[in-house]
mmCIF file of C-alpha atoms in Angstrom:
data_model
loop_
_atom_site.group_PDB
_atom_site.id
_atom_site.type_symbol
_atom_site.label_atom_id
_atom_site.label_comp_id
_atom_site.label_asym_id
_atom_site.label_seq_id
_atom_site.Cartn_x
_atom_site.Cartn_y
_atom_site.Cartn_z
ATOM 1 C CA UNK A 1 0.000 0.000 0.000
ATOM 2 C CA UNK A 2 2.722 2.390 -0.053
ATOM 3 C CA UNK A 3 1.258 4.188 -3.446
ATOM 4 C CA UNK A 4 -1.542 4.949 -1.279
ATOM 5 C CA UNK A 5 0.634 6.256 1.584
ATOM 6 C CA UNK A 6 2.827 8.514 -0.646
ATOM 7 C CA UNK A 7 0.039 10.204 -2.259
ATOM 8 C CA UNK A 8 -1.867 11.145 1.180
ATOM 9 C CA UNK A 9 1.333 12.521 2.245
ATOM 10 C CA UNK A 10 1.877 14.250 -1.006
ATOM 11 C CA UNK A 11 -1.585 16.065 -1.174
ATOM 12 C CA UNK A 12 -1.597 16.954 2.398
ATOM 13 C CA UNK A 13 1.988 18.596 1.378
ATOM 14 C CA UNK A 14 0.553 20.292 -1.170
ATOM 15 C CA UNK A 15 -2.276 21.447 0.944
ATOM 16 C CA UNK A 16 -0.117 22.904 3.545
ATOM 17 C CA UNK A 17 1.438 25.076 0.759
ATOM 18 C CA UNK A 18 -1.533 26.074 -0.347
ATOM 19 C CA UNK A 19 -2.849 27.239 2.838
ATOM 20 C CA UNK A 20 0.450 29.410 3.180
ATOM 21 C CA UNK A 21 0.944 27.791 6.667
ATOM 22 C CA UNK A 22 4.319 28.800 8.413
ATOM 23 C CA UNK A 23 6.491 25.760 8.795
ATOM 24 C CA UNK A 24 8.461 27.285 11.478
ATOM 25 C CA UNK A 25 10.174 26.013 14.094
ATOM 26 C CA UNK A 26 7.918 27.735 17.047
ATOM 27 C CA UNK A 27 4.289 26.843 14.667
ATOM 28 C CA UNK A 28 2.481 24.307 16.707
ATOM 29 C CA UNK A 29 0.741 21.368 15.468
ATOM 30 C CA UNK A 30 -2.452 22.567 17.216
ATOM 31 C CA UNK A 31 -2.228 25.908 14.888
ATOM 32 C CA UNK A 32 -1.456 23.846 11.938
ATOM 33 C CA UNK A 33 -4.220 21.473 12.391
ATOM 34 C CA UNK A 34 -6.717 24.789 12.374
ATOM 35 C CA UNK A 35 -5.546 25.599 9.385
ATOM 36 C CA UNK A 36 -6.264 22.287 7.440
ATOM 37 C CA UNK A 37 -9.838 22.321 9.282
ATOM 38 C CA UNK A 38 -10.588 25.836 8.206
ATOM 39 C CA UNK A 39 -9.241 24.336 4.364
ATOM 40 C CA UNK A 40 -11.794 21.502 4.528
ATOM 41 C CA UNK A 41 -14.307 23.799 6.093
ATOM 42 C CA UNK A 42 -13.927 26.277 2.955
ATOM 43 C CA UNK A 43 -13.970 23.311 0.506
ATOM 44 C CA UNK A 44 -17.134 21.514 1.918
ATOM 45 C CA UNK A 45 -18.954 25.402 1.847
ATOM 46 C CA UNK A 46 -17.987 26.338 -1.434
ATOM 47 C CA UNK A 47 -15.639 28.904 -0.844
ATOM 48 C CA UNK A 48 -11.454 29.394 -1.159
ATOM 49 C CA UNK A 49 -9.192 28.762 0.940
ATOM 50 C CA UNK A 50 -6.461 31.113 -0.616
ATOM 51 C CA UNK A 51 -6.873 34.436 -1.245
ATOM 52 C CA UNK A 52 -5.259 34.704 -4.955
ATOM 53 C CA UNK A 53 -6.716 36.179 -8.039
ATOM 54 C CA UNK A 54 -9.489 33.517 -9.390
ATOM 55 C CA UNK A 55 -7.757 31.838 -11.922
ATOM 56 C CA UNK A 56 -8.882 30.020 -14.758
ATOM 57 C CA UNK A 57 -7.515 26.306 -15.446
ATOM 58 C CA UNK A 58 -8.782 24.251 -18.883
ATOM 59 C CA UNK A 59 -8.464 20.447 -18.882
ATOM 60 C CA UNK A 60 -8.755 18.361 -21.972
ATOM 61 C CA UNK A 61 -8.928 14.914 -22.227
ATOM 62 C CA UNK A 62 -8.901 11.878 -24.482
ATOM 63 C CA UNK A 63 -12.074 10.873 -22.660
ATOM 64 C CA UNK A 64 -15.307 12.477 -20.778
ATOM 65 C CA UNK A 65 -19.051 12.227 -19.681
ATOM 66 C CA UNK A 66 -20.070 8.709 -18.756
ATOM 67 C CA UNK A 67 -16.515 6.782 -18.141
ATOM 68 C CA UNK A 68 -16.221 6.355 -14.260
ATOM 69 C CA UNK A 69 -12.434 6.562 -14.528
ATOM 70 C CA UNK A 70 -12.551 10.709 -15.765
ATOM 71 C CA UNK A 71 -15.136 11.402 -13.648
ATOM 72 C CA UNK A 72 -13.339 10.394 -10.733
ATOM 73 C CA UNK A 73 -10.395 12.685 -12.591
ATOM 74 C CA UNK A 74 -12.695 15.712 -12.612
ATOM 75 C CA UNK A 75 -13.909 15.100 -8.888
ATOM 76 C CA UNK A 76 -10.269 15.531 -7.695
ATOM 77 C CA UNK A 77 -9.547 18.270 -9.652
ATOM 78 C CA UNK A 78 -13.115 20.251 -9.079
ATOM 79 C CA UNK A 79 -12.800 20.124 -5.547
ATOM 80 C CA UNK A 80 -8.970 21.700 -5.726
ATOM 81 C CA UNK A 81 -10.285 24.242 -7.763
ATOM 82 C CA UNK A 82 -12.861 25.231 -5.327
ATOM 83 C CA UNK A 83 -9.682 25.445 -2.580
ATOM 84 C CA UNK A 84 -7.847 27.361 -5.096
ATOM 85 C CA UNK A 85 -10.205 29.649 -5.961
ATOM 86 C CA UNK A 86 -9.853 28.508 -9.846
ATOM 87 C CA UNK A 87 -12.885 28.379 -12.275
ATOM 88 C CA UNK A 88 -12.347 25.125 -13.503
ATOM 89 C CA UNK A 89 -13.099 23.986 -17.147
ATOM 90 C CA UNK A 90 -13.263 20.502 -18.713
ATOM 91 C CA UNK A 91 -13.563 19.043 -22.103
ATOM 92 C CA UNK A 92 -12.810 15.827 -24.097
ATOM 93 C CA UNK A 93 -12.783 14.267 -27.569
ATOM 94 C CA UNK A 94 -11.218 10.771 -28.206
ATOM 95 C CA UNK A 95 -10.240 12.110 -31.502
ATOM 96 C CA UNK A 96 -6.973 13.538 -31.129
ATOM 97 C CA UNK A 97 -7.444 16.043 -33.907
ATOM 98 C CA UNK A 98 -10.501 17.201 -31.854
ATOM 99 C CA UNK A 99 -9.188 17.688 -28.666
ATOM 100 C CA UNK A 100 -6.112 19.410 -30.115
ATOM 101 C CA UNK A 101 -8.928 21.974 -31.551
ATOM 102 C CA UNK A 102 -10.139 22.226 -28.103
ATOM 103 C CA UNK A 103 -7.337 23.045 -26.682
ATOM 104 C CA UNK A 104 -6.368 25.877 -29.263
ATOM 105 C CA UNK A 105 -9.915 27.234 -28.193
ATOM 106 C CA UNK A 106 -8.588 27.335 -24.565
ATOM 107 C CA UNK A 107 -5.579 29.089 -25.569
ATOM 108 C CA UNK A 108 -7.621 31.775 -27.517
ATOM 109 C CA UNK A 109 -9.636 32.631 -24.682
ATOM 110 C CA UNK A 110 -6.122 32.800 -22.943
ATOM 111 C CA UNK A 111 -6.705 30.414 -20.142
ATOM 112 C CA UNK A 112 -4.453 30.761 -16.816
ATOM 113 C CA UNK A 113 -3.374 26.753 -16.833
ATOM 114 C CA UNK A 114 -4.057 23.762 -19.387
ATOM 115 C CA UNK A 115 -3.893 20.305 -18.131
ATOM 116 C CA UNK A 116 -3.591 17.700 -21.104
ATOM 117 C CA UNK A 117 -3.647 14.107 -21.960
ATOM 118 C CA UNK A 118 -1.374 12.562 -24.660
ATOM 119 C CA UNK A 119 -3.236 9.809 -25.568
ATOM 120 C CA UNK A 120 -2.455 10.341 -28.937
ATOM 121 C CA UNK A 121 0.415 12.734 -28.925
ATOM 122 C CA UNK A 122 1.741 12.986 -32.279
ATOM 123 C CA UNK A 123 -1.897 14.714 -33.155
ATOM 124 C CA UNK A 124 -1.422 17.094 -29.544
ATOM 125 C CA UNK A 125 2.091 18.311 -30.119
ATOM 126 C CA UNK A 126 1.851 21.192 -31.956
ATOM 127 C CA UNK A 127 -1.005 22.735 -30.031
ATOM 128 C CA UNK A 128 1.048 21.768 -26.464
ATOM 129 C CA UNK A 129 3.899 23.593 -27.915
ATOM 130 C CA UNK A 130 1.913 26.907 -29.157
ATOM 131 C CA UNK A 131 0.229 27.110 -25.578
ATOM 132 C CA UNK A 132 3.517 26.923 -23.920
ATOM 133 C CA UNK A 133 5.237 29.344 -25.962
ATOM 134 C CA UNK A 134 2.197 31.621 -25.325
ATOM 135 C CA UNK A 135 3.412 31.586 -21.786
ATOM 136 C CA UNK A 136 0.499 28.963 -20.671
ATOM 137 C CA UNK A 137 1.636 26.665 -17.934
ATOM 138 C CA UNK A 138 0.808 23.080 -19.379
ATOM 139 C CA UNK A 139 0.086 20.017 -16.853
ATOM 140 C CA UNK A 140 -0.167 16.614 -18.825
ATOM 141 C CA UNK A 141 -1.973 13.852 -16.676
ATOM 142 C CA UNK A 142 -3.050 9.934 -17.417
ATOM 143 C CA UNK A 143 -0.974 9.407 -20.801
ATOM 144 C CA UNK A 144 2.285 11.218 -22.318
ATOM 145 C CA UNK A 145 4.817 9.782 -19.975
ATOM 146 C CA UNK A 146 7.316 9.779 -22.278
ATOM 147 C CA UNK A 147 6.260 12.927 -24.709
ATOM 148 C CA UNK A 148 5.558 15.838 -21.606
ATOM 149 C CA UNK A 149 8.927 16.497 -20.906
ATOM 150 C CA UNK A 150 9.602 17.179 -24.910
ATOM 151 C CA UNK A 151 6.519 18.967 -25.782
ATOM 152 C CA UNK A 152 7.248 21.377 -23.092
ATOM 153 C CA UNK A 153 4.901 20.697 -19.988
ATOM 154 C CA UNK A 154 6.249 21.349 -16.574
ATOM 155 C CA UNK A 155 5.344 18.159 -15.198
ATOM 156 C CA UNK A 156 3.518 14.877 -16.128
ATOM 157 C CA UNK A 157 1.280 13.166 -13.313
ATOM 158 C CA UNK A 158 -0.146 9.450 -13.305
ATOM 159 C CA UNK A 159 1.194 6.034 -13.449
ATOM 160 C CA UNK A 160 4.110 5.047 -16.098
ATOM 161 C CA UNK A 161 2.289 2.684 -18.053
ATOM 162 C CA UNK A 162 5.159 0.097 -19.241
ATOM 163 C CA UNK A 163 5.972 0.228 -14.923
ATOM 164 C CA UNK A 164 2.218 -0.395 -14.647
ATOM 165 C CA UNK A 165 2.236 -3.402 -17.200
ATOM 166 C CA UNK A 166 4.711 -5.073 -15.878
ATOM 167 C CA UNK A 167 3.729 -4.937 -12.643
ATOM 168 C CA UNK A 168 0.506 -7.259 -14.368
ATOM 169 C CA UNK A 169 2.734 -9.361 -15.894
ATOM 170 C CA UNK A 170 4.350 -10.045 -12.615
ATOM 171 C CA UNK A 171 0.805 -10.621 -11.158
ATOM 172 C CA UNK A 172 -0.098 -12.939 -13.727
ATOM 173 C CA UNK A 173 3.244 -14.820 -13.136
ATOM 174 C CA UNK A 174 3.076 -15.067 -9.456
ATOM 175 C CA UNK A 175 -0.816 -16.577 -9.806
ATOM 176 C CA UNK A 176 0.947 -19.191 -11.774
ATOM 177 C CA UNK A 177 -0.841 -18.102 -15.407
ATOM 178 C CA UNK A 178 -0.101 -19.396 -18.552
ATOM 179 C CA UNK A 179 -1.875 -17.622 -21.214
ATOM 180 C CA UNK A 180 -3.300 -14.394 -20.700
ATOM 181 C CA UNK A 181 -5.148 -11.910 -23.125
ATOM 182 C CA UNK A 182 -4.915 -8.152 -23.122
ATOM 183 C CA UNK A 183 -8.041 -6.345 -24.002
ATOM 184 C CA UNK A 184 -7.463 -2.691 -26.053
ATOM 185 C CA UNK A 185 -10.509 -0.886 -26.170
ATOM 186 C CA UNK A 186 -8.981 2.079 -28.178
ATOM 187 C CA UNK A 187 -6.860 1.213 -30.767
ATOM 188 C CA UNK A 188 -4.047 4.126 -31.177
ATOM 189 C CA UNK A 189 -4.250 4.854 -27.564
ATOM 190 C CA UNK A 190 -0.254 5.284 -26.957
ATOM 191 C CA UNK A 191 -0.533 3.827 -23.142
ATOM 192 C CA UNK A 192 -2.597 1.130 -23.618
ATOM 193 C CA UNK A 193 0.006 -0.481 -26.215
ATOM 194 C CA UNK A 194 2.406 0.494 -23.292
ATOM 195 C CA UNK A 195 0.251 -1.652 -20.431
ATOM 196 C CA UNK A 196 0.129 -4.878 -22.779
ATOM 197 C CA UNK A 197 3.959 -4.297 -23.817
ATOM 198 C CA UNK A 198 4.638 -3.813 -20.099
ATOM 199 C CA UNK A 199 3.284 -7.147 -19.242
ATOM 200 C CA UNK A 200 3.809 -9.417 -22.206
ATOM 201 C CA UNK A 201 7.627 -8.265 -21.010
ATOM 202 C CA UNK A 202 7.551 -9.638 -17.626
ATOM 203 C CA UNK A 203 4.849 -12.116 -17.611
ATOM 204 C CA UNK A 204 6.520 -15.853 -18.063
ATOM 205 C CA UNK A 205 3.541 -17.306 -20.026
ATOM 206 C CA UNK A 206 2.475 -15.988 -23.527
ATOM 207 C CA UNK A 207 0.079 -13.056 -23.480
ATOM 208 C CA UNK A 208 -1.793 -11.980 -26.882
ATOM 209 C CA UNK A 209 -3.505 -8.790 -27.291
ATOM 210 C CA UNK A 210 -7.039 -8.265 -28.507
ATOM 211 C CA UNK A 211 -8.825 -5.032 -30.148
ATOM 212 C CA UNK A 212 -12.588 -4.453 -29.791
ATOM 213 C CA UNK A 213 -14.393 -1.366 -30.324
ATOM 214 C CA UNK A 214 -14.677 0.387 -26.994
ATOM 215 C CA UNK A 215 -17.600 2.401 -27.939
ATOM 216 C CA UNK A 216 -19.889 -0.405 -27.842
ATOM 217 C CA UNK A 217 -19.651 -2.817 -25.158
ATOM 218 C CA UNK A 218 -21.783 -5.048 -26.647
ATOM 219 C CA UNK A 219 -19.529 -5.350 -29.305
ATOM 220 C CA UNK A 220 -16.461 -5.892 -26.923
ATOM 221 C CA UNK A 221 -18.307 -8.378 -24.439
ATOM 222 C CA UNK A 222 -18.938 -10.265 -27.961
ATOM 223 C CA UNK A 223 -15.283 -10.623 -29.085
ATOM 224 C CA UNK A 224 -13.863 -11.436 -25.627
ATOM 225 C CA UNK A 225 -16.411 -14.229 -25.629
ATOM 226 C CA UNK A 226 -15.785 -15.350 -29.184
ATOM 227 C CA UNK A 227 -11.478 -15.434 -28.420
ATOM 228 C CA UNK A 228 -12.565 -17.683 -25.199
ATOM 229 C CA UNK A 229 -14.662 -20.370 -26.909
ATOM 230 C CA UNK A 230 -12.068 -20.520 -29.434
ATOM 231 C CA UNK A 231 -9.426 -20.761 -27.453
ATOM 232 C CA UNK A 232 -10.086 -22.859 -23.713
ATOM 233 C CA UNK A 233 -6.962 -22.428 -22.293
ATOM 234 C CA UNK A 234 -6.538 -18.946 -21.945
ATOM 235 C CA UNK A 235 -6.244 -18.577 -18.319
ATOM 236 C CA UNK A 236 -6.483 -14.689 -17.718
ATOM 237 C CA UNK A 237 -8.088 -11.716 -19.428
ATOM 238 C CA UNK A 238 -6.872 -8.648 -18.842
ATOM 239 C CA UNK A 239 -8.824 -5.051 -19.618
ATOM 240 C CA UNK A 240 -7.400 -1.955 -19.448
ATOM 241 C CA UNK A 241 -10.298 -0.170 -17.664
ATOM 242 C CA UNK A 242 -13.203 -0.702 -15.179
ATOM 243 C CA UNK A 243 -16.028 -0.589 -17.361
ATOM 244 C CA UNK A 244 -15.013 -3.317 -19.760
ATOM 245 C CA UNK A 245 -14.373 -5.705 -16.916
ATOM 246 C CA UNK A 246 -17.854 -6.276 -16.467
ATOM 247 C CA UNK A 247 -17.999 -7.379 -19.931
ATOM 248 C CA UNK A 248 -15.497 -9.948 -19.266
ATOM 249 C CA UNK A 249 -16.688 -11.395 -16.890
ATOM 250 C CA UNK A 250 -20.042 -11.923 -18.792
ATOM 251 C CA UNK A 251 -18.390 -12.572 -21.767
ATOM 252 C CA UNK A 252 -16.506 -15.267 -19.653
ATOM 253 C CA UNK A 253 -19.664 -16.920 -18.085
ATOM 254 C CA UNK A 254 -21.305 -17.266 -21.704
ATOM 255 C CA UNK A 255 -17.972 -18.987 -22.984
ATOM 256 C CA UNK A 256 -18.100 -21.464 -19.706
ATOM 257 C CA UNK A 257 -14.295 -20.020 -19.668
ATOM 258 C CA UNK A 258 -12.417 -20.499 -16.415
ATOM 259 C CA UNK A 259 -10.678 -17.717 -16.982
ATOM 260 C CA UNK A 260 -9.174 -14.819 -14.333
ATOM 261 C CA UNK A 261 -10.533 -11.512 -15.192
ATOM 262 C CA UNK A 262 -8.328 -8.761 -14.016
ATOM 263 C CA UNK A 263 -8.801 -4.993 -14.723
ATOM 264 C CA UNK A 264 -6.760 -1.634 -14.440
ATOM 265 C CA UNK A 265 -8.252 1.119 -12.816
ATOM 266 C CA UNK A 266 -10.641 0.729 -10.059
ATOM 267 C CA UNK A 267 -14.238 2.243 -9.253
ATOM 268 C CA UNK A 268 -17.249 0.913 -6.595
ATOM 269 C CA UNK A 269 -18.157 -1.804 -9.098
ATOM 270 C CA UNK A 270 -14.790 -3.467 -9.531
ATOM 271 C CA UNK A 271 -14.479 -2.894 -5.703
ATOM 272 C CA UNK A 272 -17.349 -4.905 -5.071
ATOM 273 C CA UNK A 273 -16.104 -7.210 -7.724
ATOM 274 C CA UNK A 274 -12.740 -7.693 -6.082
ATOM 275 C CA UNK A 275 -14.294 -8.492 -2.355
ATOM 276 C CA UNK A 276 -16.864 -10.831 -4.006
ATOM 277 C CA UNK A 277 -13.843 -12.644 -6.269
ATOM 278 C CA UNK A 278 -15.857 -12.425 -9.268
ATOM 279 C CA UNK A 279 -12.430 -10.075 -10.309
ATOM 280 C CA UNK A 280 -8.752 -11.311 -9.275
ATOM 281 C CA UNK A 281 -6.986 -8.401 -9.181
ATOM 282 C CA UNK A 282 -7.648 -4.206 -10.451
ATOM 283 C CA UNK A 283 -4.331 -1.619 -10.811
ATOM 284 C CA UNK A 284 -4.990 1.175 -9.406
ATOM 285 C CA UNK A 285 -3.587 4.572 -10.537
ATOM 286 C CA UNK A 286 -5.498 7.117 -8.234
ATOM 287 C CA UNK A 287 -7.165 9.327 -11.180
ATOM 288 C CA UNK A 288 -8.860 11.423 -7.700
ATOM 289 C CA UNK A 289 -5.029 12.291 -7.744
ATOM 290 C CA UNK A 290 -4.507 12.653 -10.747
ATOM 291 C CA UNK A 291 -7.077 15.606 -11.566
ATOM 292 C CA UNK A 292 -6.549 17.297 -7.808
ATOM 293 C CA UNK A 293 -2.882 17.499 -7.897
ATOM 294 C CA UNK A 294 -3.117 18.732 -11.804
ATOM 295 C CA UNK A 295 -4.827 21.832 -10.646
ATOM 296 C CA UNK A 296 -3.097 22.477 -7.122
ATOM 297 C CA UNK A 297 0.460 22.421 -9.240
ATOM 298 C CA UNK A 298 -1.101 24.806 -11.633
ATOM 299 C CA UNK A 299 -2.017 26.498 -9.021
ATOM 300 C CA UNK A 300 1.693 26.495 -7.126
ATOM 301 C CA UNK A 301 3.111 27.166 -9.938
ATOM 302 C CA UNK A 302 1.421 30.803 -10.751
ATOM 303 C CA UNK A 303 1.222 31.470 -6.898
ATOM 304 C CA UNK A 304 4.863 30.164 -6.278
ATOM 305 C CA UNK A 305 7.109 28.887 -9.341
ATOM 306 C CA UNK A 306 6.708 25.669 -7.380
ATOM 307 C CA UNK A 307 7.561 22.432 -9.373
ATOM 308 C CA UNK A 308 7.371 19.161 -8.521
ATOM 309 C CA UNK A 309 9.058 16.273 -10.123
ATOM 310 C CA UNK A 310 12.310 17.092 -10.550
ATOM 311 C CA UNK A 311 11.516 16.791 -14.254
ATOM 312 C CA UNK A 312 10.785 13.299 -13.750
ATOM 313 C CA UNK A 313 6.765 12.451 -14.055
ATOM 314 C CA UNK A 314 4.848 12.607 -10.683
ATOM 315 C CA UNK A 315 3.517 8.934 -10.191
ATOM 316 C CA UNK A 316 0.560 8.252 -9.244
ATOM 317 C CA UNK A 317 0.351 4.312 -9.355
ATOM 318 C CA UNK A 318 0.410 1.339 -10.229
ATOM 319 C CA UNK A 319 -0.820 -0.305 -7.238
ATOM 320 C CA UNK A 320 -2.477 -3.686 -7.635
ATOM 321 C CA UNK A 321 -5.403 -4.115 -5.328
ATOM 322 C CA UNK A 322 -6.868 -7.732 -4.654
ATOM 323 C CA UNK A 323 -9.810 -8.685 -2.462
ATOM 324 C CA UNK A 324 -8.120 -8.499 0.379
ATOM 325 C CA UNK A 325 -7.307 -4.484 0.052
ATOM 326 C CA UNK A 326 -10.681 -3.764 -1.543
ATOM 327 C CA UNK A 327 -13.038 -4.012 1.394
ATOM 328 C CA UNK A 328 -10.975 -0.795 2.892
ATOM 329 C CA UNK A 329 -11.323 1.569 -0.835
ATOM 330 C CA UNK A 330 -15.063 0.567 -0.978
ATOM 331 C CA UNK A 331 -16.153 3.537 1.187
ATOM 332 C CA UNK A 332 -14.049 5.599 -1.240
ATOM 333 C CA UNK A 333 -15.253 3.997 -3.959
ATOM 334 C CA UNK A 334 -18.710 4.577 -3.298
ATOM 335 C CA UNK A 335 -18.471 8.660 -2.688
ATOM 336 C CA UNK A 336 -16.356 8.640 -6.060
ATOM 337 C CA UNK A 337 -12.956 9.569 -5.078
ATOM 338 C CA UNK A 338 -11.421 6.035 -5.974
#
């Protein structure tokens, strides 16, 4: 659990900064402890905790309205935006040609901050490089490990996929699994290639990916079930979201498979899932993280110059959670923020 422990201590950091408290020698941890009770107090109410300009902050995703996983993203960052006294702004297209347009709108209304995924970064480069040469902070969250750095952004926050992929393929490999199958929902989606890479690299059986159409889960509860009646002894299927493990595991009780279903990300579903062993095992990236820390750096940085990283990417995950760690996320689960 030490991903979990890390990023409590790293957003009650970032809290403390953003409350201006005095970390002085003669402060006392009573006075201290006021101050993060008057933050929560603000929060819960509505109202900033900080008394900075009201700044505006644009995030735009590969992904929006309806997927648990991004609205979990937007809780975390809403809620900092409330603290930072930020009007917060969020839009998607899982085109990347689209959301590149949407984020040259953002830049023409001349937006404070710009948080960005790289799902598909050869298609957002251009447009990530034109807002930071405008002299627009850029945040990129979820996907770009590997392009943020390059296209300019001051940090990148989330989980390294290829880390995250192989720490499947070492789950797979210490349940003693022999054949597993990777599920891509989006095909050109940079990370997910990264996830199935990551584990096909570390996992000792053979692992095979397979593309369905993510928009219709019909559609991809049909071809996990076809790939399992044709093929009995795949052991383990492995989908690269919460939503489409559901449609595993029905496509794997109309095959009559025996296979593990195992998921990344994590929501109250899967949690449920996990406690009731219908699931064997979710990764966990903390996307609550992911969109609250987004906006609080934004926010540190225009307040502060304050970077985190180092100019390495701020991780967020993996964190594999089995049944055993579930029963303890469900309560955060259920209110959203996990």
């Amino acid at each position: 659990m030490a991903t979990v422990r890390t990023g409590v201590r790293a957003t009650g950091a970032v809290l403390a900064v953003a409350l201006g408290a005095m970390a002085l020698a003669g402060c006392s941890s009573t006075g201290g402890k006021r101050a993060e009770d008057r933050a929560r107090d603000a929060a819960a109410q509505g109202r900033a905790a900080v008394n900075t300009p009201e700044w505006t902050v644009a995030m735009v995703t590969h992904s929006g309205d309806g997927d648990s996983f991004w609205d979990i993203v937007q809780e975390g960052a809403k809620q900092a935006a409330v603290k930072d006294n930020i009007k917060f702004l969020y839009a998607y297209s899982d085109e990347g040609q689209q959301q590149a347009q949407l984020v040259q709108s953002y830049i023409d209304k001349k937006v404070d901050g710009l948080i960005v995924t790289l799902a598909k970064p050869d298609a957002m480069k251009a447009v990530v490089e034109k807002a930071v040469k405008a002299g627009i902070p850029v945040i990129t969250v979820n996907s770009g490990t590997e392009e943020s750095k390059a296209y300019g952004a001051i940090t990148h926050i989330g989980q390294d996929e290829t880390i995250a992929g192989e720490a499947v393929g070492d789950e797979l490999e210490k349940r003693g699994r022999k054949k597993a199958l990777c599920v891509i929902h989006e095909q050109g989606n940079v990370g997910h290639e990264a996830r199935c890479a990551g584990a096909k690299k570390t996992f000792g059986g053979s692992l095979e990916n397979l593309y369905v159409d993510g928009t219709s889960m019909p559609d991809v509860q049909a071809s996990i079930e076809a790939k399992l009646q044709a093929d009995k002894s795949i052991d383990s299927v492995v989908t690269l979201g919460a939503p489409f493990a559901d449609a595993a595991v029905k496509a794997k009780a109309s095959a009559g498979s025996k296979a593990e279903i195992d998921t990344f990300d994590l929501n109250a579903k899967v949690a449920a899932a996990l406690k009731a062993g219908t699931l064997g095992f979710a990764v966990d990236q903390q996307p609550y993280l992911q969109g609250y820390e987004a906006v609080d750096l934004l926010w540190l940085y225009r307040y502060n110059a304050d970077v985190l990283g180092g100019g390495r990417p701020v991780l967020t995950g993996p964190q594999i959670i089995t049944g055993d760690e579930a029963g303890a996320l469900e309560k955060y689960t259920e209110r959203g923020t996990r």
